[in-house]
JSON list of C-alpha atoms in Angstrom, two decimals:
[
{"chain": "P", "resi": 1437, "resn": "MET", "atom": "CA", "xyz": [121.47, 67.81, -175.47]},
{"chain": "P", "resi": 1438, "resn": "PRO", "atom": "CA", "xyz": [122.86, 71.25, -176.39]},
{"chain": "P", "resi": 1439, "resn": "ASP", "atom": "CA", "xyz": [121.76, 74.38, -174.56]},
{"chain": "P", "resi": 1440, "resn": "ALA", "atom": "CA", "xyz": [119.17, 76.41, -176.41]},
{"chain": "P", "resi": 1441, "resn": "PRO", "atom": "CA", "xyz": [121.01, 78.82, -178.70]},
{"chain": "P", "resi": 1442, "resn": "SER", "atom": "CA", "xyz": [120.81, 82.46, -177.67]},
{"chain": "P", "resi": 1443, "resn": "ASP", "atom": "CA", "xyz": [118.76, 83.29, -180.76]},
{"chain": "P", "resi": 1444, "resn": "PHE", "atom": "CA", "xyz": [115.86, 81.25, -179.37]},
{"chain": "P", "resi": 1445, "resn": "ARG", "atom": "CA", "xyz": [113.43, 83.42, -177.45]},
{"chain": "P", "resi": 1446, "resn": "TYR", "atom": "CA", "xyz": [112.39, 80.59, -175.12]},
{"chain": "P", "resi": 1447, "resn": "LYS", "atom": "CA", "xyz": [114.50, 77.92, -173.42]},
{"chain": "P", "resi": 1448, "resn": "ARG", "atom": "CA", "xyz": [111.57, 75.83, -172.10]},
{"chain": "P", "resi": 1449, "resn": "VAL", "atom": "CA", "xyz": [108.12, 75.67, -173.68]},
{"chain": "P", "resi": 1450, "resn": "LEU", "atom": "CA", "xyz": [104.92, 73.74, -173.31]},
{"chain": "P", "resi": 1451, "resn": "LEU", "atom": "CA", "xyz": [103.12, 72.99, -176.57]},
{"chain": "P", "resi": 1452, "resn": "LYS", "atom": "CA", "xyz": [99.42, 72.20, -176.24]},
{"chain": "P", "resi": 1453, "resn": "VAL", "atom": "CA", "xyz": [98.22, 70.26, -179.28]},
{"chain": "P", "resi": 1454, "resn": "SER", "atom": "CA", "xyz": [94.54, 69.58, -179.78]},
{"chain": "P", "resi": 1455, "resn": "GLY", "atom": "CA", "xyz": [93.56, 65.98, -180.31]},
{"chain": "P", "resi": 1456, "resn": "GLU", "atom": "CA", "xyz": [91.76, 67.09, -183.46]},
{"chain": "P", "resi": 1457, "resn": "VAL", "atom": "CA", "xyz": [95.13, 67.93, -185.02]},
{"chain": "P", "resi": 1458, "resn": "LEU", "atom": "CA", "xyz": [96.07, 64.24, -184.83]},
{"chain": "P", "resi": 1459, "resn": "MET", "atom": "CA", "xyz": [93.02, 63.20, -186.87]},
{"chain": "P", "resi": 1460, "resn": "GLY", "atom": "CA", "xyz": [94.49, 64.45, -190.11]},
{"chain": "P", "resi": 1461, "resn": "ASP", "atom": "CA", "xyz": [91.68, 64.31, -192.66]},
{"chain": "P", "resi": 1462, "resn": "GLN", "atom": "CA", "xyz": [89.75, 61.62, -190.78]},
{"chain": "P", "resi": 1463, "resn": "SER", "atom": "CA", "xyz": [86.51, 62.34, -188.91]},
{"chain": "P", "resi": 1464, "resn": "TYR", "atom": "CA", "xyz": [87.98, 60.84, -185.71]},
{"chain": "P", "resi": 1465, "resn": "GLY", "atom": "CA", "xyz": [90.86, 58.66, -184.54]},
{"chain": "P", "resi": 1466, "resn": "ILE", "atom": "CA", "xyz": [94.63, 58.93, -184.91]},
{"chain": "P", "resi": 1467, "resn": "ASP", "atom": "CA", "xyz": [96.25, 59.47, -188.31]},
{"chain": "P", "resi": 1468, "resn": "MET", "atom": "CA", "xyz": [99.82, 58.28, -187.74]},
{"chain": "P", "resi": 1469, "resn": "LYS", "atom": "CA", "xyz": [101.12, 60.24, -190.75]},
{"chain": "P", "resi": 1470, "resn": "THR", "atom": "CA", "xyz": [99.91, 63.41, -189.10]},
{"chain": "P", "resi": 1471, "resn": "VAL", "atom": "CA", "xyz": [101.36, 62.33, -185.75]},
{"chain": "P", "resi": 1472, "resn": "ASP", "atom": "CA", "xyz": [104.70, 61.78, -187.52]},
{"chain": "P", "resi": 1473, "resn": "VAL", "atom": "CA", "xyz": [104.59, 65.30, -189.00]},
{"chain": "P", "resi": 1474, "resn": "VAL", "atom": "CA", "xyz": [103.96, 66.85, -185.57]},
{"chain": "P", "resi": 1475, "resn": "ALA", "atom": "CA", "xyz": [106.67, 64.66, -184.02]},
{"chain": "P", "resi": 1476, "resn": "ALA", "atom": "CA", "xyz": [109.19, 65.74, -186.68]},
{"chain": "P", "resi": 1477, "resn": "ALA", "atom": "CA", "xyz": [108.48, 69.42, -185.94]},
{"chain": "P", "resi": 1478, "resn": "VAL", "atom": "CA", "xyz": [108.87, 68.85, -182.19]},
{"chain": "P", "resi": 1479, "resn": "ALA", "atom": "CA", "xyz": [112.09, 66.89, -182.80]},
{"chain": "P", "resi": 1480, "resn": "ARG", "atom": "CA", "xyz": [113.63, 69.72, -184.86]},
{"chain": "P", "resi": 1481, "resn": "VAL", "atom": "CA", "xyz": [113.16, 72.19, -182.03]},
{"chain": "P", "resi": 1482, "resn": "ALA", "atom": "CA", "xyz": [114.19, 69.75, -179.29]},
{"chain": "P", "resi": 1483, "resn": "ARG", "atom": "CA", "xyz": [117.40, 68.93, -181.16]},
{"chain": "P", "resi": 1484, "resn": "GLU", "atom": "CA", "xyz": [118.27, 72.63, -181.09]},
{"chain": "P", "resi": 1485, "resn": "GLY", "atom": "CA", "xyz": [118.25, 72.45, -177.29]},
{"chain": "P", "resi": 1486, "resn": "VAL", "atom": "CA", "xyz": [114.83, 73.86, -176.47]},
{"chain": "P", "resi": 1487, "resn": "GLU", "atom": "CA", "xyz": [113.23, 71.94, -173.58]},
{"chain": "P", "resi": 1488, "resn": "ILE", "atom": "CA", "xyz": [109.77, 70.82, -174.66]},
{"chain": "P", "resi": 1489, "resn": "CYS", "atom": "CA", "xyz": [106.70, 69.63, -172.75]},
{"chain": "P", "resi": 1490, "resn": "LEU", "atom": "CA", "xyz": [103.59, 68.50, -174.59]},
{"chain": "P", "resi": 1491, "resn": "VAL", "atom": "CA", "xyz": [99.93, 68.28, -173.62]},
{"chain": "P", "resi": 1492, "resn": "ILE", "atom": "CA", "xyz": [97.71, 66.63, -176.21]},
{"chain": "P", "resi": 1493, "resn": "GLY", "atom": "CA", "xyz": [93.95, 66.82, -176.08]},
{"chain": "P", "resi": 1494, "resn": "GLY", "atom": "CA", "xyz": [91.66, 63.85, -176.63]},
{"chain": "P", "resi": 1495, "resn": "GLY", "atom": "CA", "xyz": [88.98, 65.23, -178.92]},
{"chain": "P", "resi": 1496, "resn": "ASN", "atom": "CA", "xyz": [90.06, 63.10, -181.87]},
{"chain": "P", "resi": 1497, "resn": "ILE", "atom": "CA", "xyz": [89.23, 59.92, -179.95]},
{"chain": "P", "resi": 1498, "resn": "PHE", "atom": "CA", "xyz": [86.43, 61.21, -177.75]},
{"chain": "P", "resi": 1499, "resn": "ARG", "atom": "CA", "xyz": [84.65, 62.63, -180.80]},
{"chain": "P", "resi": 1500, "resn": "GLY", "atom": "CA", "xyz": [84.10, 59.05, -181.96]},
{"chain": "P", "resi": 1501, "resn": "LEU", "atom": "CA", "xyz": [82.68, 58.16, -178.54]},
{"chain": "P", "resi": 1502, "resn": "SER", "atom": "CA", "xyz": [80.62, 61.30, -178.03]},
{"chain": "P", "resi": 1503, "resn": "LYS", "atom": "CA", "xyz": [77.36, 59.69, -179.14]},
{"chain": "P", "resi": 1504, "resn": "ALA", "atom": "CA", "xyz": [77.86, 56.97, -176.54]},
{"chain": "P", "resi": 1505, "resn": "ALA", "atom": "CA", "xyz": [78.61, 59.63, -173.91]},
{"chain": "P", "resi": 1506, "resn": "GLU", "atom": "CA", "xyz": [75.33, 61.50, -174.44]},
{"chain": "P", "resi": 1507, "resn": "GLY", "atom": "CA", "xyz": [73.40, 61.50, -171.20]},
{"chain": "P", "resi": 1508, "resn": "MET", "atom": "CA", "xyz": [76.41, 60.12, -169.33]},
{"chain": "P", "resi": 1509, "resn": "ASP", "atom": "CA", "xyz": [77.47, 61.55, -166.01]},
{"chain": "P", "resi": 1510, "resn": "ARG", "atom": "CA", "xyz": [79.81, 64.49, -166.77]},
{"chain": "P", "resi": 1511, "resn": "ALA", "atom": "CA", "xyz": [82.58, 63.21, -164.49]},
{"chain": "P", "resi": 1512, "resn": "ASN", "atom": "CA", "xyz": [82.60, 59.79, -166.20]},
{"chain": "P", "resi": 1513, "resn": "ALA", "atom": "CA", "xyz": [82.65, 61.43, -169.63]},
{"chain": "P", "resi": 1514, "resn": "ASP", "atom": "CA", "xyz": [85.59, 63.60, -168.54]},
{"chain": "P", "resi": 1515, "resn": "TYR", "atom": "CA", "xyz": [87.47, 60.53, -167.34]},
{"chain": "P", "resi": 1516, "resn": "MET", "atom": "CA", "xyz": [86.90, 58.94, -170.75]},
{"chain": "P", "resi": 1517, "resn": "GLY", "atom": "CA", "xyz": [88.41, 62.07, -172.29]},
{"chain": "P", "resi": 1518, "resn": "MET", "atom": "CA", "xyz": [91.44, 61.75, -170.00]},
{"chain": "P", "resi": 1519, "resn": "LEU", "atom": "CA", "xyz": [91.95, 58.19, -171.21]},
{"chain": "P", "resi": 1520, "resn": "ALA", "atom": "CA", "xyz": [91.86, 59.51, -174.79]},
{"chain": "P", "resi": 1521, "resn": "THR", "atom": "CA", "xyz": [94.69, 61.92, -173.95]},
{"chain": "P", "resi": 1522, "resn": "ILE", "atom": "CA", "xyz": [96.75, 58.98, -172.71]},
{"chain": "P", "resi": 1523, "resn": "MET", "atom": "CA", "xyz": [96.25, 57.14, -175.99]},
{"chain": "P", "resi": 1524, "resn": "ASN", "atom": "CA", "xyz": [97.36, 60.25, -177.90]},
{"chain": "P", "resi": 1525, "resn": "ALA", "atom": "CA", "xyz": [100.38, 60.68, -175.63]},
{"chain": "P", "resi": 1526, "resn": "LEU", "atom": "CA", "xyz": [101.47, 57.10, -176.30]},
{"chain": "P", "resi": 1527, "resn": "ALA", "atom": "CA", "xyz": [101.03, 57.59, -180.06]},
{"chain": "P", "resi": 1528, "resn": "MET", "atom": "CA", "xyz": [103.19, 60.75, -179.93]},
{"chain": "P", "resi": 1529, "resn": "GLN", "atom": "CA", "xyz": [105.79, 59.05, -177.74]},
{"chain": "P", "resi": 1530, "resn": "GLY", "atom": "CA", "xyz": [106.06, 56.24, -180.27]},
{"chain": "P", "resi": 1531, "resn": "ALA", "atom": "CA", "xyz": [106.46, 58.68, -183.15]},
{"chain": "P", "resi": 1532, "resn": "LEU", "atom": "CA", "xyz": [109.13, 60.70, -181.33]},
{"chain": "P", "resi": 1533, "resn": "GLU", "atom": "CA", "xyz": [111.11, 57.69, -180.19]},
{"chain": "P", "resi": 1534, "resn": "LYS", "atom": "CA", "xyz": [110.97, 56.21, -183.70]},
{"chain": "P", "resi": 1535, "resn": "ILE", "atom": "CA", "xyz": [113.00, 59.23, -184.86]},
{"chain": "P", "resi": 1536, "resn": "GLY", "atom": "CA", "xyz": [115.42, 59.11, -181.94]},
{"chain": "P", "resi": 1537, "resn": "VAL", "atom": "CA", "xyz": [113.92, 61.62, -179.49]},
{"chain": "P", "resi": 1538, "resn": "ASP", "atom": "CA", "xyz": [114.00, 60.51, -175.85]},
{"chain": "P", "resi": 1539, "resn": "THR", "atom": "CA", "xyz": [110.51, 60.94, -174.47]},
{"chain": "P", "resi": 1540, "resn": "ARG", "atom": "CA", "xyz": [108.67, 60.35, -171.22]},
{"chain": "P", "resi": 1541, "resn": "VAL", "atom": "CA", "xyz": [104.92, 60.22, -170.68]},
{"chain": "P", "resi": 1542, "resn": "GLN", "atom": "CA", "xyz": [103.66, 61.28, -167.27]},
{"chain": "P", "resi": 1543, "resn": "SER", "atom": "CA", "xyz": [100.03, 60.68, -166.38]},
{"chain": "P", "resi": 1544, "resn": "ALA", "atom": "CA", "xyz": [97.94, 62.53, -163.82]},
{"chain": "P", "resi": 1545, "resn": "ILE", "atom": "CA", "xyz": [96.04, 59.24, -163.38]},
{"chain": "P", "resi": 1546, "resn": "PRO", "atom": "CA", "xyz": [98.33, 56.43, -162.17]},
{"chain": "P", "resi": 1547, "resn": "MET", "atom": "CA", "xyz": [98.93, 53.90, -164.97]},
{"chain": "P", "resi": 1548, "resn": "ALA", "atom": "CA", "xyz": [102.26, 52.38, -163.96]},
{"chain": "P", "resi": 1549, "resn": "ALA", "atom": "CA", "xyz": [102.33, 49.83, -166.78]},
{"chain": "P", "resi": 1550, "resn": "ILE", "atom": "CA", "xyz": [102.37, 52.48, -169.52]},
{"chain": "P", "resi": 1551, "resn": "ALA", "atom": "CA", "xyz": [103.37, 55.85, -168.06]},
{"chain": "P", "resi": 1552, "resn": "GLU", "atom": "CA", "xyz": [105.18, 57.43, -165.16]},
{"chain": "P", "resi": 1553, "resn": "PRO", "atom": "CA", "xyz": [103.03, 59.11, -162.55]},
{"chain": "P", "resi": 1554, "resn": "TYR", "atom": "CA", "xyz": [103.12, 62.89, -162.77]},
{"chain": "P", "resi": 1555, "resn": "ILE", "atom": "CA", "xyz": [105.91, 63.98, -160.44]},
{"chain": "P", "resi": 1556, "resn": "ARG", "atom": "CA", "xyz": [106.99, 67.59, -160.93]},
{"chain": "P", "resi": 1557, "resn": "ARG", "atom": "CA", "xyz": [110.63, 67.15, -159.92]},
{"chain": "P", "resi": 1558, "resn": "ARG", "atom": "CA", "xyz": [111.02, 64.07, -162.11]},
{"chain": "P", "resi": 1559, "resn": "ALA", "atom": "CA", "xyz": [109.52, 65.94, -165.07]},
{"chain": "P", "resi": 1560, "resn": "MET", "atom": "CA", "xyz": [111.95, 68.83, -164.49]},
{"chain": "P", "resi": 1561, "resn": "ARG", "atom": "CA", "xyz": [114.88, 66.41, -164.48]},
{"chain": "P", "resi": 1562, "resn": "HIS", "atom": "CA", "xyz": [113.71, 64.80, -167.72]},
{"chain": "P", "resi": 1563, "resn": "LEU", "atom": "CA", "xyz": [113.60, 68.23, -169.36]},
{"chain": "P", "resi": 1564, "resn": "GLU", "atom": "CA", "xyz": [117.08, 69.07, -168.07]},
{"chain": "P", "resi": 1565, "resn": "LYS", "atom": "CA", "xyz": [118.33, 65.83, -169.65]},
{"chain": "P", "resi": 1566, "resn": "GLY", "atom": "CA", "xyz": [116.86, 66.86, -173.01]},
{"chain": "P", "resi": 1567, "resn": "ARG", "atom": "CA", "xyz": [113.87, 64.55, -172.99]},
{"chain": "P", "resi": 1568, "resn": "VAL", "atom": "CA", "xyz": [110.50, 65.63, -174.31]},
{"chain": "P", "resi": 1569, "resn": "VAL", "atom": "CA", "xyz": [107.91, 65.23, -171.56]},
{"chain": "P", "resi": 1570, "resn": "ILE", "atom": "CA", "xyz": [104.32, 64.49, -172.53]},
{"chain": "P", "resi": 1571, "resn": "PHE", "atom": "CA", "xyz": [101.76, 65.19, -169.82]},
{"chain": "P", "resi": 1572, "resn": "ALA", "atom": "CA", "xyz": [98.63, 63.03, -170.13]},
{"chain": "P", "resi": 1573, "resn": "ALA", "atom": "CA", "xyz": [95.26, 62.76, -168.38]},
{"chain": "P", "resi": 1574, "resn": "GLY", "atom": "CA", "xyz": [94.92, 66.50, -167.86]},
{"chain": "P", "resi": 1575, "resn": "VAL", "atom": "CA", "xyz": [94.97, 67.43, -164.19]},
{"chain": "P", "resi": 1576, "resn": "GLY", "atom": "CA", "xyz": [93.54, 64.04, -163.22]},
{"chain": "P", "resi": 1577, "resn": "ALA", "atom": "CA", "xyz": [90.17, 65.47, -162.22]},
{"chain": "P", "resi": 1578, "resn": "PRO", "atom": "CA", "xyz": [86.93, 65.99, -164.13]},
{"chain": "P", "resi": 1579, "resn": "PHE", "atom": "CA", "xyz": [85.56, 69.43, -165.05]},
{"chain": "P", "resi": 1580, "resn": "PHE", "atom": "CA", "xyz": [88.96, 70.73, -166.25]},
{"chain": "P", "resi": 1581, "resn": "THR", "atom": "CA", "xyz": [89.97, 71.04, -169.90]},
{"chain": "P", "resi": 1582, "resn": "THR", "atom": "CA", "xyz": [93.33, 70.05, -171.34]},
{"chain": "P", "resi": 1583, "resn": "ASP", "atom": "CA", "xyz": [93.91, 73.80, -171.82]},
{"chain": "P", "resi": 1584, "resn": "SER", "atom": "CA", "xyz": [93.63, 74.15, -168.04]},
{"chain": "P", "resi": 1585, "resn": "GLY", "atom": "CA", "xyz": [96.04, 71.24, -167.60]},
{"chain": "P", "resi": 1586, "resn": "ALA", "atom": "CA", "xyz": [98.46, 72.78, -170.08]},
{"chain": "P", "resi": 1587, "resn": "ALA", "atom": "CA", "xyz": [98.44, 76.12, -168.24]},
{"chain": "P", "resi": 1588, "resn": "LEU", "atom": "CA", "xyz": [98.98, 74.38, -164.90]},
{"chain": "P", "resi": 1589, "resn": "ARG", "atom": "CA", "xyz": [101.85, 72.19, -166.17]},
{"chain": "P", "resi": 1590, "resn": "ALA", "atom": "CA", "xyz": [103.50, 75.14, -167.94]},
{"chain": "P", "resi": 1591, "resn": "ALA", "atom": "CA", "xyz": [103.47, 77.09, -164.68]},
{"chain": "P", "resi": 1592, "resn": "GLU", "atom": "CA", "xyz": [104.74, 74.11, -162.67]},
{"chain": "P", "resi": 1593, "resn": "MET", "atom": "CA", "xyz": [107.57, 73.47, -165.14]},
{"chain": "P", "resi": 1594, "resn": "GLY", "atom": "CA", "xyz": [108.64, 77.10, -165.20]},
{"chain": "P", "resi": 1595, "resn": "CYS", "atom": "CA", "xyz": [108.05, 77.32, -168.95]},
{"chain": "P", "resi": 1596, "resn": "ASP", "atom": "CA", "xyz": [108.94, 80.52, -170.75]},
{"chain": "P", "resi": 1597, "resn": "ALA", "atom": "CA", "xyz": [105.93, 80.12, -173.04]},
{"chain": "P", "resi": 1598, "resn": "LEU", "atom": "CA", "xyz": [102.74, 78.14, -173.48]},
{"chain": "P", "resi": 1599, "resn": "LEU", "atom": "CA", "xyz": [102.09, 77.59, -177.17]},
{"chain": "P", "resi": 1600, "resn": "LYS", "atom": "CA", "xyz": [98.84, 76.27, -178.63]},
{"chain": "P", "resi": 1601, "resn": "GLY", "atom": "CA", "xyz": [98.59, 74.14, -181.73]},
{"chain": "P", "resi": 1602, "resn": "THR", "atom": "CA", "xyz": [94.80, 74.14, -181.91]},
{"chain": "P", "resi": 1603, "resn": "SER", "atom": "CA", "xyz": [91.99, 75.58, -183.95]},
{"chain": "P", "resi": 1604, "resn": "VAL", "atom": "CA", "xyz": [91.17, 78.08, -181.17]},
{"chain": "P", "resi": 1605, "resn": "ASP", "atom": "CA", "xyz": [93.25, 81.23, -180.63]},
{"chain": "P", "resi": 1606, "resn": "GLY", "atom": "CA", "xyz": [93.36, 81.27, -176.83]},
{"chain": "P", "resi": 1607, "resn": "VAL", "atom": "CA", "xyz": [91.84, 80.02, -173.60]},
{"chain": "P", "resi": 1608, "resn": "TYR", "atom": "CA", "xyz": [88.14, 80.81, -173.26]},
{"chain": "P", "resi": 1609, "resn": "THR", "atom": "CA", "xyz": [85.47, 80.71, -170.58]},
{"chain": "P", "resi": 1610, "resn": "ALA", "atom": "CA", "xyz": [83.64, 78.10, -172.69]},
{"chain": "P", "resi": 1611, "resn": "ASP", "atom": "CA", "xyz": [84.09, 76.39, -176.04]},
{"chain": "P", "resi": 1612, "resn": "PRO", "atom": "CA", "xyz": [83.90, 79.31, -178.51]},
{"chain": "P", "resi": 1613, "resn": "LYS", "atom": "CA", "xyz": [82.77, 76.93, -181.27]},
{"chain": "P", "resi": 1614, "resn": "LYS", "atom": "CA", "xyz": [79.69, 76.03, -179.22]},
{"chain": "P", "resi": 1615, "resn": "ASP", "atom": "CA", "xyz": [79.10, 79.14, -177.12]},
{"chain": "P", "resi": 1616, "resn": "PRO", "atom": "CA", "xyz": [78.97, 82.50, -178.95]},
{"chain": "P", "resi": 1617, "resn": "ASN", "atom": "CA", "xyz": [79.20, 84.28, -175.56]},
{"chain": "P", "resi": 1618, "resn": "ALA", "atom": "CA", "xyz": [82.53, 82.66, -174.66]},
{"chain": "P", "resi": 1619, "resn": "THR", "atom": "CA", "xyz": [85.15, 85.23, -173.78]},
{"chain": "P", "resi": 1620, "resn": "ARG", "atom": "CA", "xyz": [88.89, 84.92, -174.32]}
]
């Protein structure tokens, strides 16, 4: 993998993509055409030598389950959301590898059959080798958003920037779509 050209502002970035982005025009679920479009954009930048980490939310899948989660214990609902992020990570991994981009998924919840456990030094080495690293299952604990997980992983990876591909323009104290008092 080539070094990032000097005209790139950032050598290593973490891109946080909301799960809703992967829905395309659907009301929930994964639209693989949309996943392919996002993967192609990530691939273009990775092929230029920029080291890329991804965190993908789970709202596209959890939205379809939200009715079932009403009245559910918050921790259990959050764990269901973490599982949704793993499904999105695997969809993105498949799309990236289909176009020749080496990718690794690391999960904060051990799932040895489908993803590596999150190990900081291993993730760093993957990035140095030019692989895209997708972090799944947030921080592995309930009561934290994927935005929190993205900020944590970006700091741990020594990223030059944390970029958001979401419908919200920053990190807030609460969901600004639901809470008009949420502050950025």
